[in-house]
PDB file of C-alpha atoms in Angstrom:
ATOM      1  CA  UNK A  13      18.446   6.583   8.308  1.00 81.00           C
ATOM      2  CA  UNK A  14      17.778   6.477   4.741  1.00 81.00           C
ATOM      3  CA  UNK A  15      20.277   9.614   4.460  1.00 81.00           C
ATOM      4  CA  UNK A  16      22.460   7.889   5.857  1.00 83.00           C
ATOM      5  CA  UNK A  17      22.687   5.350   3.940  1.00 85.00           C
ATOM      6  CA  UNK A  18      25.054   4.659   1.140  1.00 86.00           C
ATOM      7  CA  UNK A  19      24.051   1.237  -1.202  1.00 90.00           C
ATOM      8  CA  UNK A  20      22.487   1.056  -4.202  1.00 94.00           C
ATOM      9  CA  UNK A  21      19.092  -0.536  -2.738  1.00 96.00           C
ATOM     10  CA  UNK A  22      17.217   0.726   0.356  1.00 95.00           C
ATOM     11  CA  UNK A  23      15.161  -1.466   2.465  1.00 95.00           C
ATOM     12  CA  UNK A  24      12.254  -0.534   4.720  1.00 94.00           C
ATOM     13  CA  UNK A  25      11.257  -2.730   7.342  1.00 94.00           C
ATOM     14  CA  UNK A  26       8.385  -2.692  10.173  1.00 93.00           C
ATOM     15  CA  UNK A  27       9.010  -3.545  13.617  1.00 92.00           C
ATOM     16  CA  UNK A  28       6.539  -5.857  14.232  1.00 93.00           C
ATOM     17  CA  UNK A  29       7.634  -7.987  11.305  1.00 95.00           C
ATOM     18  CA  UNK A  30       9.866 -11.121  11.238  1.00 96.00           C
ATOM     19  CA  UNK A  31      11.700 -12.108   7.840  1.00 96.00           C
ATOM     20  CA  UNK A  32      13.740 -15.147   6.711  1.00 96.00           C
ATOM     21  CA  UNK A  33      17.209 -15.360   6.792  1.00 95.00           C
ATOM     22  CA  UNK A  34      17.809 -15.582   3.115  1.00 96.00           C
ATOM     23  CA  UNK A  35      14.949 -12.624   2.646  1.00 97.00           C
ATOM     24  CA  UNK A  36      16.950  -9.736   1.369  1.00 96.00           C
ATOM     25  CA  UNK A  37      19.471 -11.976  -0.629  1.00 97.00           C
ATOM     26  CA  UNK A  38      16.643 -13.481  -3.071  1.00 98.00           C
ATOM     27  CA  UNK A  39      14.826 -10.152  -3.514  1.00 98.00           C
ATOM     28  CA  UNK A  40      18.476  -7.802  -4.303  1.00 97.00           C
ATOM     29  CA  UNK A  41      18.803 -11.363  -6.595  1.00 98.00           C
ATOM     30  CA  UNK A  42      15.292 -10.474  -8.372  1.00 98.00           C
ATOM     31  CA  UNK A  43      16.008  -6.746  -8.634  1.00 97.00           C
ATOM     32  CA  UNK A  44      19.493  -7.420  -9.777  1.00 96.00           C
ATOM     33  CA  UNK A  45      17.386  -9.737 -13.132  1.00 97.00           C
ATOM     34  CA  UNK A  46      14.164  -7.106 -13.318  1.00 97.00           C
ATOM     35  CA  UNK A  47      15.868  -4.185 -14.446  1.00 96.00           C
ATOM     36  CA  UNK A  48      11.999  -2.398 -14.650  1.00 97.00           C
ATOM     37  CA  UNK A  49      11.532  -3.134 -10.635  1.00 98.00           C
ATOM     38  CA  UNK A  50      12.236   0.177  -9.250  1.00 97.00           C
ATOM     39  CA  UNK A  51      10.118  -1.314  -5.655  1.00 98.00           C
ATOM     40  CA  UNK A  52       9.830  -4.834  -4.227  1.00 98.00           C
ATOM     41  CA  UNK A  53       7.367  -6.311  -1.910  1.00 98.00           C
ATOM     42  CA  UNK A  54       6.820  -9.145  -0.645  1.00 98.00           C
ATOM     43  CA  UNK A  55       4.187 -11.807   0.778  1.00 98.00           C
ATOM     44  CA  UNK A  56       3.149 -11.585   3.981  1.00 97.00           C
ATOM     45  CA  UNK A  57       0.823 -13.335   6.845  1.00 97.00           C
ATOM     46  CA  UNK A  58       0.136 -12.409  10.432  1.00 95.00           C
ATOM     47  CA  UNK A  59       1.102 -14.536  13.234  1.00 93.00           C
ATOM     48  CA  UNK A  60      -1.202 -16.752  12.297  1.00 94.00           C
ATOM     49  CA  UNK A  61      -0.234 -17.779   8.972  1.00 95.00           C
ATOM     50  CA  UNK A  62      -3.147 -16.028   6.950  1.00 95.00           C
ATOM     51  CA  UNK A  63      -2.347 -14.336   4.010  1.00 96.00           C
ATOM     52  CA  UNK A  64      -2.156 -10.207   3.787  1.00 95.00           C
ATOM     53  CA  UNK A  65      -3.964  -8.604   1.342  1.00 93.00           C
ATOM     54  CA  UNK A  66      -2.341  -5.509   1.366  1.00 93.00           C
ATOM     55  CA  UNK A  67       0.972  -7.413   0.323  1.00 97.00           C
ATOM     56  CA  UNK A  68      -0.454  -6.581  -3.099  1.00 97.00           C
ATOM     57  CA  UNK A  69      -2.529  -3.394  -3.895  1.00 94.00           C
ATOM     58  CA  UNK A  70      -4.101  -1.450  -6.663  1.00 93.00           C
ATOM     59  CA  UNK A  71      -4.484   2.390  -6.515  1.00 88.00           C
ATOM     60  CA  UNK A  72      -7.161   3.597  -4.612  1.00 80.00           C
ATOM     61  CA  UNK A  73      -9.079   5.305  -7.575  1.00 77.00           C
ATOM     62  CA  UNK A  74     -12.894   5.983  -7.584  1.00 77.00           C
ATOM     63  CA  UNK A  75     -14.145   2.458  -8.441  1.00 85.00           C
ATOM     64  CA  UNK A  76     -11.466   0.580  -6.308  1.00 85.00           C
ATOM     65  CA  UNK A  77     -11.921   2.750  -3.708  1.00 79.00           C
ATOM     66  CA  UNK A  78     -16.486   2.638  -3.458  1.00 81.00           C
ATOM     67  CA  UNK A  79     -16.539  -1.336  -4.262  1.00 86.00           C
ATOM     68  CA  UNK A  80     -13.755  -1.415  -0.818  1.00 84.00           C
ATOM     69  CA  UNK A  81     -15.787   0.609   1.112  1.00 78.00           C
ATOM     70  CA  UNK A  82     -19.372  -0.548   0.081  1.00 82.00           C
ATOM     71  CA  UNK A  83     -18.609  -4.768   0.804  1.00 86.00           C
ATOM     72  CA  UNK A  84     -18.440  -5.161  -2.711  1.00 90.00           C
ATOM     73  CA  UNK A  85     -14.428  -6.347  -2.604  1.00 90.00           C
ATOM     74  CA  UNK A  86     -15.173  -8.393   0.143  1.00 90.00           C
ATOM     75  CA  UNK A  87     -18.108 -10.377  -1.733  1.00 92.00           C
ATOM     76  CA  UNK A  88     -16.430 -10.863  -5.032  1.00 93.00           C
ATOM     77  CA  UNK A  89     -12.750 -11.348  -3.470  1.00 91.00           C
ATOM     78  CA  UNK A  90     -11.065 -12.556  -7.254  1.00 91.00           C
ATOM     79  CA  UNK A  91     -13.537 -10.105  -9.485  1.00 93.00           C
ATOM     80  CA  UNK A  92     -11.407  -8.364 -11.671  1.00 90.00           C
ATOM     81  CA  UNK A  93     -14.250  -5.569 -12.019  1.00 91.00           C
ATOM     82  CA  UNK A  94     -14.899  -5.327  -7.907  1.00 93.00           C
ATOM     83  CA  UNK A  95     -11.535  -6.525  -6.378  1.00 92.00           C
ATOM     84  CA  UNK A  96      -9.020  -3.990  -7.845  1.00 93.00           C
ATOM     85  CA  UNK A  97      -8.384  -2.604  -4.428  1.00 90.00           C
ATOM     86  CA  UNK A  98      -6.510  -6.088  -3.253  1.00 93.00           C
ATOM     87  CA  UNK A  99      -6.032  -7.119  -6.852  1.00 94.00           C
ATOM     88  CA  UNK A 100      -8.287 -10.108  -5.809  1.00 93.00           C
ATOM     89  CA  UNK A 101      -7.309 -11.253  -9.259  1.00 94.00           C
ATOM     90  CA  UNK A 102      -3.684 -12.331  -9.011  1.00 95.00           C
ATOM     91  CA  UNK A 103      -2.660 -15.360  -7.761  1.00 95.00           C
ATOM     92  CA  UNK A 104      -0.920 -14.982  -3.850  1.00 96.00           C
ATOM     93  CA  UNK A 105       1.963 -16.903  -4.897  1.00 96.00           C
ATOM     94  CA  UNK A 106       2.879 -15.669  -8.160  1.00 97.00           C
ATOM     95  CA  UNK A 107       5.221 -12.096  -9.200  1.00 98.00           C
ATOM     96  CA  UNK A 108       3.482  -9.582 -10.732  1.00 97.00           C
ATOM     97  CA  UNK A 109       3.664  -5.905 -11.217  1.00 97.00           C
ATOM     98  CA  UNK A 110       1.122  -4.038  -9.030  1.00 97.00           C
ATOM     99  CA  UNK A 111       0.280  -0.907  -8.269  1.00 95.00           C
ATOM    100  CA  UNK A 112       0.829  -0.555  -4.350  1.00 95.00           C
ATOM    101  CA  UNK A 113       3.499  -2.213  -2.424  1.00 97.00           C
ATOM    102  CA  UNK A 114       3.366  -2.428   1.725  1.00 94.00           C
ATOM    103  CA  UNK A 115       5.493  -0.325   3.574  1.00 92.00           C
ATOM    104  CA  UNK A 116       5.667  -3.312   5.912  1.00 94.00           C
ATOM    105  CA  UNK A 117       8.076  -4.642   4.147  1.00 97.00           C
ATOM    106  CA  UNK A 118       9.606  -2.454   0.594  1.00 96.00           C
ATOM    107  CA  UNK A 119      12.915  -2.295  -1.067  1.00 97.00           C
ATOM    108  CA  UNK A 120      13.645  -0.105  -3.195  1.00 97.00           C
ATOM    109  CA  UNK A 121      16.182   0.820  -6.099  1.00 96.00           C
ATOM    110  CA  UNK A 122      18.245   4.013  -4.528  1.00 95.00           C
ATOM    111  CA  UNK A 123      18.129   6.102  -7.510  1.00 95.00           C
ATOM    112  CA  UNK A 124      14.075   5.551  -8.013  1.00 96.00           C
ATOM    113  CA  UNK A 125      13.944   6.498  -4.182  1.00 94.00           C
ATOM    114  CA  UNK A 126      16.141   9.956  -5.117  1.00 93.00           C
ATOM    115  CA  UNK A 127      13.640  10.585  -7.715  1.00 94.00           C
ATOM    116  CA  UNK A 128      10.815  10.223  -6.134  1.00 93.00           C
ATOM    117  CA  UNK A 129      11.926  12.556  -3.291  1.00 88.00           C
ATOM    118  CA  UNK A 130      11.258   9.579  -0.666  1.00 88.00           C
ATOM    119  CA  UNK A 131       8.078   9.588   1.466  1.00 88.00           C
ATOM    120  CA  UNK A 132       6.227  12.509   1.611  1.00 84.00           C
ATOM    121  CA  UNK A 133       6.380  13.156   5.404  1.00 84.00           C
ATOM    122  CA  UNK A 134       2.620  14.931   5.696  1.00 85.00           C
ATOM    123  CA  UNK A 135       1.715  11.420   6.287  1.00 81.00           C
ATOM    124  CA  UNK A 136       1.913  11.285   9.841  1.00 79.00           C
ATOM    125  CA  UNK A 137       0.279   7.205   9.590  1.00 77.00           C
ATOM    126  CA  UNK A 138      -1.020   4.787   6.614  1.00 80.00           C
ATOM    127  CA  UNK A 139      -1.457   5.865   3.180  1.00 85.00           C
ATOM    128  CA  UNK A 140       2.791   6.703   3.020  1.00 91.00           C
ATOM    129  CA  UNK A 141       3.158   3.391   1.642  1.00 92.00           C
ATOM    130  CA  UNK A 142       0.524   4.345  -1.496  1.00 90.00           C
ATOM    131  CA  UNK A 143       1.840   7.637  -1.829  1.00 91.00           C
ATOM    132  CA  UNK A 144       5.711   6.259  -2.793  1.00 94.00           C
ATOM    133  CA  UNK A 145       4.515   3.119  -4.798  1.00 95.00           C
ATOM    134  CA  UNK A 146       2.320   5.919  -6.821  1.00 92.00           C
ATOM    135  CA  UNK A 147       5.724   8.070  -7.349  1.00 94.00           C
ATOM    136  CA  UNK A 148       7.761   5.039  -8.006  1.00 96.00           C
ATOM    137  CA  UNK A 149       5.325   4.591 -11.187  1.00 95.00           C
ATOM    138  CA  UNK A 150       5.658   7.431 -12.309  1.00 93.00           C
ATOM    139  CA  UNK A 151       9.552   7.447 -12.671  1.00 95.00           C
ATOM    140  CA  UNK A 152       8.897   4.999 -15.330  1.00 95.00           C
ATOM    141  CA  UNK A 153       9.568   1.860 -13.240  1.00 97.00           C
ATOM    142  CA  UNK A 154       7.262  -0.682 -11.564  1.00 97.00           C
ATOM    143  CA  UNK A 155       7.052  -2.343  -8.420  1.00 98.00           C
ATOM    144  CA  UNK A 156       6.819  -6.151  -8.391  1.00 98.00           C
ATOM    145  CA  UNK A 157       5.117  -8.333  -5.825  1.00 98.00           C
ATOM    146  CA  UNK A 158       7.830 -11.300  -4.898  1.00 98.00           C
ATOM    147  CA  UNK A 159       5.850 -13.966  -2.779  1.00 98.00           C
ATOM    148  CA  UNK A 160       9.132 -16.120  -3.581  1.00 97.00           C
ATOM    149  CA  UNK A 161       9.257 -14.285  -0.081  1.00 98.00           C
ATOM    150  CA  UNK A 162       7.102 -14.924   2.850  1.00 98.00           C
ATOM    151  CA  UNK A 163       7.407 -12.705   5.962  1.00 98.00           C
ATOM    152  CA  UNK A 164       5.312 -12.645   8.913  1.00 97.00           C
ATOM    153  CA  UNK A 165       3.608  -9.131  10.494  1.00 95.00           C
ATOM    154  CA  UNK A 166       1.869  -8.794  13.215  1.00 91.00           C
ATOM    155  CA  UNK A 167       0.055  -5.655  11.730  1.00 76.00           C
ATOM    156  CA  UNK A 168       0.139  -2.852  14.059  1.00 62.00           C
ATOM    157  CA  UNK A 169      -0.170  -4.948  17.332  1.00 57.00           C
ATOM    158  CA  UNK A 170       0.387  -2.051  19.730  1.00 49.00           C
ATOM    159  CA  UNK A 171      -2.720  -0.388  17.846  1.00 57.00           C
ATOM    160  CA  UNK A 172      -6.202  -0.357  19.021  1.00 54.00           C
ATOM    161  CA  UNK A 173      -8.315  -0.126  16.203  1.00 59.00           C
ATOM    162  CA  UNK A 174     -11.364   1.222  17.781  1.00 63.00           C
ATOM    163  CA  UNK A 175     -10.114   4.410  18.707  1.00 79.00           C
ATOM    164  CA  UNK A 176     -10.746   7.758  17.204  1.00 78.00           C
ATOM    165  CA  UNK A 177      -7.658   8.578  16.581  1.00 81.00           C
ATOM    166  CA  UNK A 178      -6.860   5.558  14.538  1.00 78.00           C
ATOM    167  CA  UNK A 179      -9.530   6.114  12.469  1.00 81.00           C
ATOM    168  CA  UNK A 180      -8.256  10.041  12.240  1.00 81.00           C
ATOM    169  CA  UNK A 181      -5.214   8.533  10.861  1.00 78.00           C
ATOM    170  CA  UNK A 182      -6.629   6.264   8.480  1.00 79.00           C
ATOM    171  CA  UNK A 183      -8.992   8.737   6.719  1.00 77.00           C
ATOM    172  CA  UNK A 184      -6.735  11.656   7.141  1.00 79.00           C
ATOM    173  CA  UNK A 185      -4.126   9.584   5.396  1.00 81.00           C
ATOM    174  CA  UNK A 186      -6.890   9.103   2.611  1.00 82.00           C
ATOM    175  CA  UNK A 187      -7.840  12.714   2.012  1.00 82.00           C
ATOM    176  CA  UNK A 188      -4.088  13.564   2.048  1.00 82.00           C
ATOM    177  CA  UNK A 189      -4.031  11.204  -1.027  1.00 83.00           C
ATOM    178  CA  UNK A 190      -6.865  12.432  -2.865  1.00 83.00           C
ATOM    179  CA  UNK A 191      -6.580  16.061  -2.833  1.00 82.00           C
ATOM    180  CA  UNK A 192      -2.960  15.295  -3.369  1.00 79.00           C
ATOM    181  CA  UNK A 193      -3.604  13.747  -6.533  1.00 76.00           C
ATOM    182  CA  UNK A 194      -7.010  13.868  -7.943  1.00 75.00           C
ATOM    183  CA  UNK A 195      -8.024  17.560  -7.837  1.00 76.00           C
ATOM    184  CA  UNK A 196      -7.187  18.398 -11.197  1.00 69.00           C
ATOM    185  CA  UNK A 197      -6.731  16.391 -14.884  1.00 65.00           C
ATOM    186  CA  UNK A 198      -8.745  13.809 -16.171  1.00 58.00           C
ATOM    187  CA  UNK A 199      -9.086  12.259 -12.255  1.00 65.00           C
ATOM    188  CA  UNK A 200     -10.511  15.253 -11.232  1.00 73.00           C
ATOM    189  CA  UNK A 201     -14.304  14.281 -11.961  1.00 71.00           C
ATOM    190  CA  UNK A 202     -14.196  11.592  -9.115  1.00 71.00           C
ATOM    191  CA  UNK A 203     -12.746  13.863  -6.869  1.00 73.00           C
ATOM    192  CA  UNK A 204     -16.129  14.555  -5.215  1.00 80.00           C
ATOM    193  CA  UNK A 205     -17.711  11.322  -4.964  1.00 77.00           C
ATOM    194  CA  UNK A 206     -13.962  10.226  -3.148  1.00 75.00           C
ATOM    195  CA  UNK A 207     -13.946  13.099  -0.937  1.00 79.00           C
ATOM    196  CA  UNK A 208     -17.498  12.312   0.400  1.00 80.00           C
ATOM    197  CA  UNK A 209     -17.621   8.812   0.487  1.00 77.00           C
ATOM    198  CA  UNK A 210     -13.993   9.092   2.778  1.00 78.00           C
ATOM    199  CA  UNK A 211     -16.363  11.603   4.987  1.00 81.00           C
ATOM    200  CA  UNK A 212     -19.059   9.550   5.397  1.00 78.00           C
ATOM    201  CA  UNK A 213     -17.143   6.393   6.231  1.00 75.00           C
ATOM    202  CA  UNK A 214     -14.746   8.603   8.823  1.00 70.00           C
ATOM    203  CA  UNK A 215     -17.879  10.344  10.173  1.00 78.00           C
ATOM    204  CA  UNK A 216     -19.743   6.797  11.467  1.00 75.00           C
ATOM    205  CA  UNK A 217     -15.959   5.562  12.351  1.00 78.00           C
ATOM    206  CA  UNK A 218     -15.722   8.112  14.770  1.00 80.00           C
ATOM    207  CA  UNK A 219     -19.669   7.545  15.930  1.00 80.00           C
ATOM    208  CA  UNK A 220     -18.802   4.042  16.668  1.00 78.00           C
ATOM    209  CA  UNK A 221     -15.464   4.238  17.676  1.00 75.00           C
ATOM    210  CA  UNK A 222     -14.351   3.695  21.678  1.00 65.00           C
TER     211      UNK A 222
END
């Protein structure tokens, strides 16, 4: 589809998601002013009306990624030190560059997309999302969280979360991203620690899974 395509802004879009009518027009509006924004995201809530974290991410590096999987995000939800995963810090209804952008819900400049190569397709589920917000940075340009916009997902509906092969997904999707990009340079000294924490937490997933 994106091949296909032919503008000068590509939009991905879940199926489980519902959007405004005047959705796409306010955030080409944005782009159009942000010349920097080479991705937009957006805010979204499930069906409830409860606000996604993941609208807004930072990258899942060593200290991001331990306080997330040891609570530690969870208890200090607006710590700048512990809540860099779900950038706990910035306000929900207020633009800001980020790191990570939702694949929920992402438009994106066409010629960032070209250089970035698109989504690497050895994601088979989760993580794709990271992967291109990551490239997107380094092109030079940002992506911007825009709750001006408010769209509703129902987050994977069809998917029962208890199942191995969920969590197979999920933590596959995670070593994909760390071997990917923190084997060698100066990220390469957390590379262990990532790699077994991922193990460990996949390992009692699967224990406990249905």
């Amino acid at each position: 589809g994106c091949k296909q395509s032919t503008g000068r802004f590509v939009s991905f879009l879940n199926p489980d998601t519902v959007i405004p009518e005047d959705a796409l027009r306010k955030c080409l509006d944005f782009m159009d002013k942000q010349a920097d924004c080479g991705a937009l995201g957006v805010r979204m809530v499930n069906s409830e009306g409860v606000f996604l974290r993941e609208s807004k991410r930072g990258f899942p590096g060593l200290r991001n990624s331990l306080c997330k999987m040891t609570g530690l995000a969870n208890r200090f939800p607006h710590s700048t030190l512990f809540a860099g995963y779900y950038l706990g810090h910035l306000q929900e209804k207020k633009t800001n560059p980020v790191d990570v952008l939702s694949g929920a819900f992402l438009l994106l400049r066409r010629r960032v997309l070209e250089k970035t190569g698109g989504f690497d397709e050895r994601y088979f589920m989760y993580g794709e999302d990271i992967d291109l917000s990551y490239q997107v940075k380094l092109t030079g340009f940002q992506n911007y969280y825009f709750p001006e916009v408010t769209i509703i997902h129902l987050k994977g509906a069809s998917t029962n979360k208890r199942r191995r092969k969920y969590f197979d997904h999920l933590y596959g999707a995670m070593l994909l991203f760390v071997k990917k990009y923190y084997r060698s340079g100066f990220r390469s000294f957390g590379y262990p620690f990532l790699l077994a924490a991922i193990m460990i937490r996949w390992f009692f997933a699967r224990i406990n899974a249905t």
